[in-house]
Coordinates of C-alpha atoms in Angstrom, one line a residue:
X267 CA -1.3 8.0 8.8
X268 CA -4.9 7.5 9.2
X269 CA -8.1 6.2 7.9
X270 CA -10.2 9.3 8.4
X271 CA -14.0 9.2 8.0
X272 CA -15.5 11.7 5.4
X273 CA -17.8 13.4 7.8
X274 CA -15.0 15.5 9.3
X275 CA -12.4 17.8 7.6
X276 CA -9.0 16.2 6.6
X277 CA -6.3 17.1 8.9
X278 CA -4.2 20.3 8.2
X279 CA -0.4 20.4 8.6
X280 CA 2.5 22.5 7.7
X281 CA 4.4 21.3 4.6
X282 CA 7.2 19.0 6.0
X283 CA 10.9 20.5 5.8
X284 CA 13.2 19.2 3.3
X285 CA 15.1 16.3 4.1
X286 CA 18.3 15.0 2.6
X287 CA 17.3 12.1 0.4
X288 CA 19.7 9.1 -0.6
X289 CA 18.1 8.6 -3.8
X290 CA 19.1 11.9 -5.6
X291 CA 22.1 10.1 -7.2
X292 CA 21.0 9.0 -10.8
X293 CA 22.5 5.4 -10.5
X294 CA 21.2 4.8 -6.9
X295 CA 17.7 6.2 -7.9
X296 CA 17.5 3.6 -10.7
X297 CA 18.4 0.6 -8.4
X298 CA 16.2 1.9 -5.7
X299 CA 13.3 2.4 -8.0
X300 CA 13.4 -1.2 -9.1
X301 CA 12.9 -2.2 -5.4
X302 CA 9.6 -0.3 -5.2
X303 CA 6.4 -2.2 -6.2
X304 CA 4.2 0.7 -5.1
X305 CA 3.9 4.1 -6.6
X306 CA 1.4 7.0 -6.4
X307 CA -0.1 8.0 -10.0
X308 CA 1.6 10.5 -12.0
X309 CA -1.3 12.8 -12.6
X310 CA -2.9 13.5 -9.0
X311 CA -5.9 15.5 -8.3
X312 CA -4.8 18.8 -7.0
X313 CA -6.6 21.2 -4.6
X314 CA -6.2 24.1 -2.2
X315 CA -4.5 22.7 0.9
X316 CA -6.2 22.6 4.2
X317 CA -5.5 25.7 6.4
X318 CA -7.1 28.0 8.9
X319 CA -9.6 29.4 6.4
X320 CA -9.8 26.4 4.0
X321 CA -11.5 23.0 5.1
X322 CA -11.1 19.8 3.0
X323 CA -13.6 17.2 2.7
X324 CA -13.9 14.0 0.9
X325 CA -16.8 12.2 -0.6
X326 CA -15.9 8.4 -1.0
X327 CA -19.2 8.0 -3.1
X328 CA -18.4 10.3 -5.8
X329 CA -14.7 10.2 -5.1
X330 CA -14.7 14.2 -4.9
X331 CA -12.7 16.6 -2.7
X332 CA -14.4 19.6 -1.4
X333 CA -12.3 22.8 -0.5
X334 CA -14.5 25.0 1.5
X335 CA -13.2 28.5 2.2
X336 CA -14.7 30.5 5.0
X337 CA -17.7 28.4 5.3
X338 CA -18.5 28.6 1.6
X339 CA -18.8 32.4 1.5
X340 CA -15.6 33.0 -0.5
X341 CA -15.8 29.9 -2.5
X342 CA -16.4 26.0 -2.6
X343 CA -14.3 24.2 -5.2
X344 CA -15.1 20.5 -5.9
X345 CA -12.6 18.4 -7.8
X346 CA -13.2 14.8 -8.9
X347 CA -11.3 11.8 -10.7
X348 CA -11.2 14.0 -13.9
X349 CA -11.5 17.7 -15.0
X350 CA -15.1 17.4 -16.2
X351 CA -16.3 16.6 -12.6
X352 CA -14.8 19.9 -11.4
X353 CA -17.5 22.3 -9.9
X354 CA -17.0 25.8 -8.4
X355 CA -19.6 27.8 -6.4
X356 CA -20.5 30.1 -3.4
X357 CA -22.9 29.6 -0.5
X358 CA -23.9 31.6 2.6
X359 CA -21.6 31.2 5.6
X360 CA -24.0 30.0 8.2
X361 CA -21.7 28.3 10.6
X362 CA -19.0 25.7 10.4
X363 CA -19.5 23.1 7.7
X364 CA -19.2 19.5 9.3
X365 CA -19.8 17.6 6.0
X366 CA -20.7 18.5 2.5
X367 CA -21.6 16.1 -0.5
X368 CA -23.2 16.0 -3.8
X369 CA -25.7 13.3 -4.9
X370 CA -24.7 11.0 -7.7
X371 CA -24.6 13.4 -10.9
X372 CA -24.1 16.4 -8.8
X373 CA -27.6 17.0 -8.9
X374 CA -28.5 17.8 -5.2
X375 CA -26.0 19.4 -2.6
X376 CA -26.3 18.4 1.0
X377 CA -24.5 20.4 3.7
X378 CA -24.2 19.3 7.5
X379 CA -23.7 22.1 10.0
X380 CA -25.0 20.5 13.1
X381 CA -24.9 17.0 14.6
X382 CA -28.5 16.2 13.9
X383 CA -29.3 18.3 10.5
X384 CA -28.5 18.2 6.9
X385 CA -29.4 21.1 4.7
X386 CA -30.3 21.1 1.1
X387 CA -29.7 24.5 -0.2
X388 CA -32.4 24.1 -3.1
X389 CA -34.9 23.5 -0.5
X390 CA -35.8 19.9 -1.7
X391 CA -38.2 17.8 0.6
X392 CA -37.5 14.3 1.7
X393 CA -39.7 11.4 2.0
X394 CA -39.1 8.3 4.5
X395 CA -39.4 5.2 2.6
X396 CA -38.3 2.7 5.4
X397 CA -36.9 2.9 8.9
X398 CA -35.2 0.4 11.3
X399 CA -34.8 0.9 15.1
X400 CA -31.3 -0.3 16.3
X401 CA -28.8 1.1 18.5
X402 CA -25.7 2.1 16.8
X403 CA -22.1 2.9 17.8
X404 CA -20.8 3.9 14.6
X405 CA -21.3 3.0 10.8
X406 CA -19.6 2.6 7.4
X407 CA -20.8 2.6 4.0
X408 CA -19.5 0.9 0.8
X409 CA -20.5 3.0 -2.2
X410 CA -19.1 0.2 -4.7
X411 CA -21.6 -2.3 -3.2
X412 CA -24.2 0.0 -1.6
X413 CA -23.8 -2.0 1.7
X414 CA -24.3 -0.1 5.0
X415 CA -22.5 -1.6 8.1
X416 CA -23.7 -0.8 11.8
X417 CA -21.8 -1.5 14.9
X418 CA -24.2 -2.8 17.6
X419 CA -24.1 -4.0 21.1
X420 CA -22.0 -2.7 24.1
X421 CA -18.7 -4.1 22.8
X422 CA -19.5 -2.8 19.2
X423 CA -18.4 -6.0 17.7
X424 CA -21.8 -7.3 16.4
X425 CA -22.0 -5.8 12.9
X426 CA -25.4 -5.6 11.1
X427 CA -25.1 -5.0 7.2
X428 CA -28.0 -3.4 5.1
X429 CA -28.0 -3.7 1.4
X430 CA -29.2 -0.8 -0.9
X431 CA -30.8 -1.0 -4.2
X432 CA -31.5 2.2 -6.1
X433 CA -33.7 2.3 -9.2
X434 CA -35.1 5.3 -11.0
X435 CA -37.6 6.9 -8.6
X436 CA -37.4 4.3 -5.8
X437 CA -34.9 2.3 -3.7
X438 CA -35.2 -0.8 -1.6
X439 CA -33.2 -1.6 1.8
X440 CA -32.8 -5.2 2.8
X441 CA -31.5 -6.5 6.0
X442 CA -28.6 -9.0 5.7
X443 CA -27.4 -11.6 8.2
X444 CA -25.5 -10.0 11.3
X445 CA -22.1 -11.4 12.3
X446 CA -19.7 -11.0 15.2
X447 CA -16.1 -10.0 15.0
X448 CA -13.7 -12.1 17.1
X449 CA -12.0 -9.6 19.6
X450 CA -8.5 -10.6 20.9
X451 CA -9.8 -9.9 24.5
X452 CA -13.3 -9.9 26.0
X453 CA -13.3 -6.7 28.3
X454 CA -14.8 -6.8 31.9
X455 CA -17.0 -5.1 32.4
X456 CA -18.1 -4.7 29.0
X457 CA -17.1 -1.6 27.0
X458 CA -16.9 -0.4 23.2
X459 CA -13.9 -2.3 22.1
X460 CA -14.3 -2.4 18.3
X461 CA -13.2 0.8 16.7
X462 CA -14.3 2.3 13.3
X463 CA -10.7 2.7 12.3
X464 CA -10.1 -0.9 12.6
X465 CA -12.8 -1.9 10.0
X466 CA -12.9 -1.4 6.3
X467 CA -15.1 -2.8 3.5
X468 CA -13.7 -3.7 0.1
X469 CA -14.4 -5.6 -3.0
X470 CA -11.8 -8.2 -3.8
X471 CA -11.9 -10.6 -6.8
X472 CA -15.6 -9.7 -7.1
X473 CA -16.5 -10.7 -3.5
X474 CA -17.6 -8.3 -0.7
X475 CA -15.3 -8.5 2.3
X476 CA -15.0 -6.8 5.8
X477 CA -11.3 -6.4 6.8
X478 CA -10.7 -6.2 10.6
X479 CA -7.2 -4.9 11.7
X480 CA -6.7 -7.0 14.8
X481 CA -4.1 -5.7 17.4
X482 CA -3.3 -8.7 19.8
X483 CA -2.8 -7.9 23.3
X484 CA 0.8 -7.9 24.6
X485 CA 0.3 -11.0 26.7
X486 CA -0.9 -13.1 23.6
X487 CA 1.0 -12.1 20.7
X488 CA 3.1 -9.1 19.9
X489 CA 2.0 -8.7 16.3
X490 CA -1.2 -7.6 14.4
X491 CA -3.1 -9.2 11.5
X492 CA -5.9 -8.3 9.1
X493 CA -8.8 -10.7 9.4
X494 CA -11.1 -11.1 6.3
X495 CA -14.7 -11.8 6.7
X496 CA -16.5 -12.8 3.5
X497 CA -19.9 -10.8 3.3
X498 CA -22.3 -12.5 0.8
X499 CA -25.6 -10.7 -0.3
X500 CA -27.4 -13.9 0.8
X501 CA -26.2 -16.2 3.6
X502 CA -23.9 -16.3 6.6
X503 CA -20.8 -14.0 6.8
X504 CA -17.7 -16.2 7.5
X505 CA -14.0 -15.6 8.6
X506 CA -12.1 -16.7 5.5
X507 CA -8.6 -15.4 5.4
X508 CA -6.0 -14.0 8.0
X509 CA -3.0 -11.9 6.9
X510 CA 0.0 -11.9 9.1
X511 CA 1.8 -8.3 9.6
X512 CA 4.5 -9.8 11.8
X513 CA 4.8 -6.3 13.3
X514 CA 2.9 -3.8 15.6
X515 CA 2.0 0.1 15.1
X516 CA -0.4 2.1 13.1
X517 CA -1.6 0.6 9.8
X518 CA -3.7 1.7 6.9
X519 CA -5.5 -0.6 4.3
X520 CA -5.9 0.0 0.5
X521 CA -7.2 -2.5 -2.2
X522 CA -5.1 -2.2 -5.5
X523 CA -5.5 -4.8 -8.4
X524 CA -7.3 -7.1 -6.0
X525 CA -4.3 -7.0 -3.7
X526 CA -4.5 -5.8 -0.2
X527 CA -2.1 -3.4 0.5
X528 CA -1.2 -2.7 4.4
X529 CA 0.8 0.5 4.9
X530 CA 3.0 0.6 8.0
X531 CA 3.7 4.0 9.4
X532 CA 6.5 3.7 11.8
X533 CA 8.5 1.8 9.3
X534 CA 7.5 3.8 6.3
X535 CA 6.9 0.6 4.2
X536 CA 4.1 -1.4 2.7
X537 CA 3.1 -4.9 2.4
X538 CA 0.9 -6.7 -0.2
X539 CA -1.3 -9.8 -0.1
X540 CA -3.0 -11.9 -2.6
X541 CA -5.8 -13.9 -1.0
X542 CA -6.0 -16.3 -4.1
X543 CA -2.5 -17.5 -3.3
X544 CA -3.8 -19.9 -0.8
X545 CA -4.0 -23.6 0.3
X546 CA -6.9 -25.5 -1.4
X547 CA -9.8 -26.4 0.8
X548 CA -9.0 -24.5 3.9
X549 CA -11.8 -22.9 5.9
X550 CA -9.6 -20.3 7.1
X551 CA -6.4 -19.4 5.0
X552 CA -3.4 -17.8 6.6
X553 CA -1.2 -15.7 4.4
X554 CA 2.1 -14.2 4.7
X555 CA 3.1 -11.0 2.6
X556 CA 3.8 -12.0 -1.1
X557 CA 6.7 -9.7 -1.2
X558 CA 9.1 -8.3 1.3
X559 CA 8.1 -4.7 2.8
X560 CA 9.1 -2.0 0.5
X561 CA 8.3 1.7 0.5
X562 CA 6.2 3.7 -1.7
X563 CA 8.1 4.9 -4.7
X564 CA 9.7 8.4 -3.8
X565 CA 7.3 11.2 -5.0
X566 CA 8.5 14.9 -5.7
X567 CA 6.1 17.6 -5.7
X568 CA 6.5 20.6 -8.0
X569 CA 6.9 24.1 -6.4
X570 CA 4.2 26.8 -7.3
X571 CA 3.6 30.3 -6.7
X572 CA 5.0 33.7 -8.1
X573 CA 8.4 33.4 -6.4
X574 CA 9.3 30.0 -7.7
X575 CA 12.4 30.0 -10.0
X576 CA 11.6 27.7 -13.2
X577 CA 14.9 25.9 -12.6
X578 CA 14.0 25.1 -9.0
X579 CA 13.8 21.4 -8.4
X580 CA 10.7 19.8 -6.9
X581 CA 10.9 19.1 -3.3
X582 CA 10.3 15.4 -1.8
X583 CA 6.9 14.4 -0.7
X584 CA 6.8 13.1 2.9
X585 CA 5.5 9.6 2.5
X586 CA 3.5 7.9 5.2
X587 CA 3.0 11.2 6.8
X588 CA 0.6 11.4 9.7
X589 CA -1.6 13.7 7.8
X590 CA -2.4 11.2 5.3
X591 CA -5.7 9.8 5.0
X592 CA -6.4 6.6 3.1
X593 CA -9.7 5.8 1.5
X594 CA -11.0 2.7 -0.2
X595 CA -10.2 1.2 -2.5
X596 CA -7.0 2.9 -3.5
X597 CA -7.1 6.6 -2.6
X598 CA -4.3 8.6 -0.6
X599 CA -5.1 12.2 0.4
X600 CA -2.7 14.7 1.8
X601 CA -4.8 17.5 2.9
X602 CA -1.6 19.5 4.0
X603 CA -0.2 19.5 0.5
X604 CA -3.3 19.5 -1.6
X605 CA -2.9 16.1 -3.4
X606 CA -5.2 13.2 -4.0
X607 CA -3.5 10.2 -5.5
X608 CA -4.4 6.8 -6.8
X609 CA -2.1 4.1 -5.5
X610 CA -0.8 1.9 -8.2
X611 CA 1.1 -1.6 -8.4
X612 CA 4.3 -1.8 -10.3
X613 CA 4.7 -5.3 -11.7
X614 CA 8.6 -5.3 -12.9
X615 CA 10.1 -5.1 -9.5
X616 CA 8.1 -8.1 -8.5
X617 CA 10.1 -10.5 -10.8
X618 CA 13.2 -10.2 -8.9
X619 CA 11.9 -10.0 -5.5
X620 CA 9.6 -13.5 -5.8
X621 CA 12.2 -16.1 -6.4
X622 CA 9.6 -19.0 -6.7
X623 CA 8.5 -18.8 -10.4
X624 CA 5.5 -20.8 -10.1
X625 CA 4.1 -18.7 -7.5
X626 CA 5.5 -15.5 -9.5
X627 CA 3.3 -16.6 -12.5
X628 CA 0.3 -17.3 -10.3
X629 CA 0.7 -13.8 -8.9
X630 CA 1.2 -12.1 -12.2
X631 CA -1.7 -13.7 -14.2
X632 CA -4.1 -12.1 -11.9
X633 CA -2.9 -8.6 -12.2
X634 CA -4.5 -6.1 -15.0
X635 CA -1.2 -5.0 -16.7
X636 CA 0.8 -8.2 -16.8
X637 CA 1.5 -9.4 -20.3
X638 CA 4.8 -7.8 -20.9
X639 CA 5.9 -8.6 -17.6
X640 CA 5.0 -12.5 -18.0
X641 CA 6.7 -12.3 -21.4
X642 CA 10.0 -11.1 -19.7
X643 CA 9.7 -13.8 -17.1
X644 CA 9.5 -16.4 -19.9
X645 CA 12.5 -14.9 -21.5
X646 CA 14.3 -14.9 -18.0
X647 CA 13.4 -18.5 -17.4
X648 CA 15.0 -19.6 -20.5
X649 CA 18.3 -17.7 -19.9
X650 CA 18.6 -19.4 -16.4
X651 CA 19.0 -22.7 -18.1
X652 CA 16.8 -24.8 -16.0
X653 CA 14.2 -26.8 -18.0
X654 CA 11.8 -27.7 -15.1
X655 CA 11.2 -23.9 -14.2
X656 CA 10.7 -23.3 -18.0
X657 CA 8.1 -26.2 -17.8
X658 CA 6.2 -24.8 -14.9
X659 CA 6.1 -21.4 -16.3
X660 CA 4.8 -22.6 -19.7
X661 CA 2.1 -24.8 -18.0
X662 CA 0.9 -22.0 -15.9
X663 CA 0.8 -19.7 -19.0
X664 CA -1.0 -22.3 -21.2
X665 CA -3.6 -23.3 -18.7
X666 CA -4.9 -19.6 -18.7
X667 CA -4.8 -19.7 -22.4
X668 CA -6.9 -22.9 -22.7
X669 CA -9.4 -21.6 -20.4
X670 CA -9.9 -18.5 -22.6
X671 CA -10.2 -20.8 -25.7
X672 CA -12.7 -23.0 -24.1
X673 CA -14.8 -20.0 -23.1
X674 CA -14.5 -18.5 -26.4
X675 CA -15.7 -21.8 -27.8
X676 CA -18.7 -22.2 -25.6
X677 CA -19.5 -18.5 -26.5
X678 CA -19.5 -19.3 -30.3
X679 CA -21.5 -22.3 -29.8
X680 CA -24.1 -20.4 -27.8
X681 CA -24.3 -17.7 -30.5
X682 CA -24.7 -20.2 -33.3
X683 CA -27.4 -22.3 -31.5
X684 CA -29.3 -19.3 -30.7
X685 CA -31.0 -18.0 -27.3
X686 CA -33.1 -20.5 -25.5
X687 CA -36.5 -19.4 -24.0
X688 CA -35.8 -17.6 -20.6
X689 CA -32.2 -17.6 -20.7
X690 CA -29.8 -14.4 -21.0
X691 CA -27.8 -13.7 -24.0
X692 CA -24.5 -15.1 -23.9
X693 CA -21.5 -12.8 -22.9
X694 CA -18.4 -12.9 -25.0
X695 CA -15.5 -13.7 -22.7
X696 CA -13.0 -10.9 -22.0
X697 CA -9.5 -11.4 -23.2
X698 CA -7.3 -10.2 -20.5
X699 CA -3.6 -9.5 -20.6
X700 CA -3.1 -12.8 -18.8
X701 CA -4.0 -14.6 -22.1
X702 CA -0.7 -14.9 -24.0
X703 CA -1.2 -16.8 -27.1
X704 CA 1.2 -18.6 -29.4
X705 CA 2.0 -15.4 -31.6
X706 CA 2.8 -13.6 -28.4
X707 CA 5.3 -16.3 -27.4
X708 CA 6.9 -16.4 -30.8
X709 CA 7.4 -12.8 -31.4
X710 CA 8.5 -11.8 -27.9
X711 CA 10.1 -14.9 -26.3
X712 CA 10.9 -18.0 -28.6
X713 CA 12.2 -16.3 -31.8
X714 CA 14.5 -13.7 -30.1
X715 CA 15.7 -16.9 -27.9
X716 CA 16.8 -18.8 -30.9
X717 CA 19.1 -16.0 -31.7
X718 CA 20.5 -15.6 -28.2
X719 CA 24.1 -15.9 -28.2
X720 CA 26.0 -17.9 -25.6
X721 CA 23.1 -20.3 -25.2
X722 CA 23.5 -24.0 -25.9
X723 CA 21.6 -24.8 -29.1
X724 CA 20.5 -28.1 -27.4
X725 CA 19.0 -26.1 -24.7
X726 CA 17.2 -23.8 -27.2
X727 CA 15.9 -26.7 -28.9
X728 CA 14.6 -28.0 -25.5
X729 CA 12.9 -24.9 -24.7
X730 CA 11.0 -24.9 -28.0
X731 CA 9.8 -28.5 -27.7
X732 CA 8.9 -27.8 -24.0
X733 CA 6.6 -25.1 -25.0
X734 CA 5.1 -27.3 -27.7
X735 CA 4.9 -30.1 -25.0
X736 CA 2.7 -27.8 -22.9
X737 CA 0.4 -26.8 -25.7
X738 CA -0.2 -30.5 -26.5
X739 CA -0.8 -31.3 -22.7
X740 CA -3.6 -28.6 -22.6
X741 CA -4.9 -29.9 -26.1
X742 CA -4.3 -26.5 -27.8
X743 CA -3.6 -27.0 -31.6
X744 CA -0.1 -25.9 -32.2
X745 CA 0.4 -23.3 -34.8
X746 CA 2.5 -24.2 -37.7
X747 CA 4.9 -21.2 -37.4
X748 CA 6.3 -22.9 -34.1
X749 CA 7.1 -26.0 -36.2
X750 CA 8.8 -24.1 -38.6
X751 CA 10.9 -22.4 -36.0
X752 CA 11.9 -25.7 -34.7
X753 CA 12.7 -27.0 -38.0
X754 CA 14.9 -23.9 -38.9
X755 CA 16.6 -24.1 -35.5
X756 CA 17.4 -27.8 -36.0
X757 CA 18.8 -27.2 -39.7
X758 CA 20.8 -24.3 -38.4
X759 CA 22.7 -26.4 -35.9
X760 CA 22.8 -29.5 -38.2
X761 CA 20.7 -31.5 -36.0
X762 CA 19.2 -33.5 -39.0
X763 CA 18.7 -36.9 -37.1
X764 CA 16.7 -35.0 -34.4
X765 CA 14.7 -33.5 -37.2
X766 CA 13.9 -37.0 -38.5
X767 CA 12.9 -38.3 -35.3
X768 CA 10.6 -35.3 -34.6
X769 CA 8.8 -35.8 -38.2
X770 CA 8.9 -39.7 -37.9
X771 CA 6.9 -39.7 -34.4
X772 CA 4.6 -36.9 -35.4
X773 CA 6.0 -34.5 -32.8
X774 CA 5.9 -32.0 -35.5
X775 CA 2.4 -32.3 -36.8
X776 CA 1.7 -32.8 -40.6
X777 CA 0.6 -29.9 -42.6
X778 CA 1.1 -28.3 -46.1
X779 CA 2.9 -25.5 -44.9
X780 CA 5.2 -27.7 -43.1
X781 CA 5.7 -29.9 -46.1
X782 CA 6.6 -26.8 -48.2
X783 CA 9.3 -25.8 -45.7
X784 CA 10.6 -29.3 -45.9
X785 CA 10.6 -29.2 -49.7
X786 CA 12.9 -26.0 -49.6
X787 CA 15.4 -27.7 -47.6
X788 CA 16.4 -30.4 -50.0
X789 CA 19.5 -28.9 -50.9
X790 CA 20.7 -28.9 -47.4
X791 CA 19.3 -32.2 -46.2
X792 CA 18.5 -34.7 -49.0
X793 CA 15.8 -36.9 -47.2
X794 CA 13.8 -33.6 -46.6
X795 CA 12.4 -34.3 -50.2
X796 CA 10.8 -37.5 -49.5
X797 CA 9.6 -36.4 -46.2
X798 CA 8.0 -33.7 -47.7
X799 CA 6.3 -35.6 -50.3
X800 CA 5.0 -38.2 -47.5
X801 CA 3.6 -35.2 -45.5
X802 CA 1.8 -34.0 -48.5
X803 CA 0.3 -37.3 -49.2
X804 CA -0.9 -37.6 -45.7
X805 CA -2.2 -34.1 -45.6
X806 CA -4.1 -34.5 -48.9
X807 CA -5.6 -37.6 -47.4
X808 CA -6.8 -36.4 -44.1
X809 CA -7.2 -32.8 -45.5
X810 CA -4.9 -31.4 -42.8
X811 CA -5.0 -27.7 -42.7
X812 CA -4.2 -26.6 -40.1
X813 CA -3.3 -29.7 -38.2
X814 CA -6.2 -31.4 -36.3
X815 CA -6.2 -33.7 -33.4
X816 CA -6.3 -36.9 -35.6
X817 CA -2.6 -37.5 -34.4
X818 CA -3.4 -36.9 -30.8
X819 CA -2.9 -40.7 -29.9
X820 CA 0.6 -40.5 -31.5
X821 CA 1.5 -37.2 -30.0
X822 CA 0.4 -38.4 -26.4
X823 CA 3.3 -40.9 -26.5
X824 CA 5.7 -37.9 -26.5
X825 CA 3.7 -35.7 -24.3
X826 CA 5.3 -36.7 -20.8
X827 CA 8.8 -35.1 -21.7
X828 CA 10.7 -33.8 -24.5
X829 CA 13.8 -35.7 -23.1
X830 CA 12.4 -39.1 -24.2
X831 CA 13.0 -38.2 -27.9
X832 CA 16.9 -38.1 -27.4
X833 CA 17.3 -34.4 -26.1
X834 CA 20.1 -34.6 -23.6
X835 CA 21.4 -31.4 -22.1

């Protein structure tokens, strides 16, 4: 498995022989699948596999695969992330193709056949805009950030980045601050010690990083690590994170959903790291893998060709093959099999693999497709019967919920006040799947939880009140349907004294919908009639609809814990 440069053809290799797979049994397959938190995408880009007459190239900027047959004389097929970007054409065979690419938008084709020349088939002319004189060992370019990284000096560990900006008809190139990669051993005499294969560039949580795969010498430490250098557009590049791999061997790096994925070839497993799971106020953060090492989910390749029998099952793909080429941020290519996959993270298996629920919530809340998994964690936390865990989960959830509400409120206020001179128009905050509101919790967690058999009604009530406590702690107005769920649960289990306490101490805020509900309970609980009238009177005086923060002082007497109101488990 390698991180091959796009300037050379991807390796070709015969299809691996069928292997006996342990996951064929359906039950074992299901259990095995739940352990895999990484998978290859279901709809890969397919192309003609590499062979003696077909060379395969990959362009990282356009995410395009070029299949060049016989130097292009018998056809060039270009396939991109979708069918619309596919192109097919022919060109004269003027020698071996070393590299081939399109410009953005497929307007200009460039073909490299020698080490020092690039041919433009439509005979366009080029104009030099700016030049730099510098001795270069090797380079890397990050298309997402338009940053070029040059390896300089004899040892190769002084890196000089350049930033590019392209506008219509023109472009600019600016020199950024150079920085030095810390080598595990300084060779004497000096020689090239930093390989291009050990460096990758990526954007993680909106920030640009240079990732260095550091192999320690056997005399110091028998394990490898990934060192992250934060590369700002302006300012000095600094070493900020160290990812401990706890093993040695051949590695490859991907970035998926802001997670650093490290593939290990000899063990055929992968590790994931989340740099946001860190100690606060540390100059350099050391990270262990978030989850135990696991293999990518098994993948099967359907057979193709005229001799294939329709009922013939697909064959297993050899994962972590030496012919795999890994590209940033999340691409894996098998030139020998003719597939380009996007690597994906599966969140459901992480729930059982990460036992610390607070850490689990921090991890899940930063992922793209997280809502339903988070709701399942909330449900499971209630089933486990440990109120402190439930409180932690709810607080993590409502902190993100509160931040979104505040951002939405600031946006609304900015729109109503109108744009100020010289300031940009306000941007509406994006509601990600990490924002789980009260309606989500009511529908998917709390309401089904009240109907759960075999769970103590005292604990059910405690969980409901814990969620309300958490909302109050973050000063989020509690929706009346949550109060109604509490009242119905209390009445269902005959906990009228507790209901009276909640109303008396304004744990359940006064509102007209709540008063109407109490009025309907008169036949079941006689004092509910007077409580309803008192609530309606207060509601009319303060015009409470829905409840405001007028009772916040009284609520704060209760906000420390639901146990102070007589809930004993």
